[in-house]
C-alpha angles and dihedrals in degrees: 000000000000121000084214093055093046092053089047095045091052092051092045093058090048090051094050097034093104094048089095089075110082100232092162092058092053089048092049092052091052114106105228137006095263099059088038091060087046091056090049087047088070089057132062090251097087120032099176110038093175088068095054098084098141137034092253090050093047092049092045087054090052093051092044086054089051092051093048090052093052092047088053091049091046088058092063098047133088115249094267087056090045088056091052091053095044088052090058097041087053089091088070090052090054089048086054094049092049094049090055093050090049088054088055086053093053104275123133115274106263121210106245123236115259108240102163114192090348090072125080105197107357094105089058100046093089090064093057120104101183145007090271089060092054091046088057092048091050092044090055093050138057090274086073132204112319092204097236140037102229116111096246096050089052095045092052093044090050090056094042090052091044090051089051094045094048093047093049088048100070140337091251092051090050092058092048095042092049090052095048094045093054091050091048094049089049090052088053093050094047087052092051094240125142132240092050087132090058086070101036128348095181137017113280126238106255134173118263091262092058099039091099083080092067103024096061125088101228126200127195095264089051097061096088089053090051089053093047091049092050091052091048093053093046092053091049090052093042088056091051091051089049090067098046114115118280121260101065141063099272103086090043095047087045093052091049093052094042092050094046091050092049093051092049088049094051091048088057092047091053089058090050097050089049093048095239131124130012099272119151112200096197092059090054097073 
């Protein structure tokens, strides 16, 4: 039993302790964005309600809170635990990179998520002028060279590397990452896009509780249901890990997944409250 894991596990349980309260359901039932944000303002999920003047701004505030919680948690964990958290936070670095690529294509500049030591190249993105610069940054980091500088090549490579990093970080993440990679590859194939094999060229070997991922015959209109089911099952398994004995990676990983699922669920609830999008909270787990 590691002292580092014990301290991290205790902190993890403290961070996730309030997740039994279904904040998202309360937000979804609130008529209008402003009162929904006010509801969140009574929780820890939005610290500055005055800046959450749109659905996108409110969702960003929720995700920024998630990142801050995960950064705090990582500060209490041993190096192995930090890598587990970093592999999960990598989604936000992918978002930072893709936002920068969109800026090169004419979109408005987006403020990058602050990842601290959990990021790899996010701090350097502001100094890039084109996709070639981003490719060079990636090639000199753990992301590796994407083999091209067009946005799609970079996007797919990022997801490929994220999959590999996650499955190397822990056995639980390996299962979740393999299931997610197969569903993502299938979506690419159904859409007629290239490079699906970069994510998964053949069905992964999954435990019985996850075999629905490869057993079902998915149609394009079904993929959102598959994603929602993936999140619901990850959240359920994360809650189980959260209650494992302290001294191992279970509670910390459980906190990461529980918090991430809650943030995503709240983001959907904000859309429902504001009357935009087609989110369905019940399906989000």
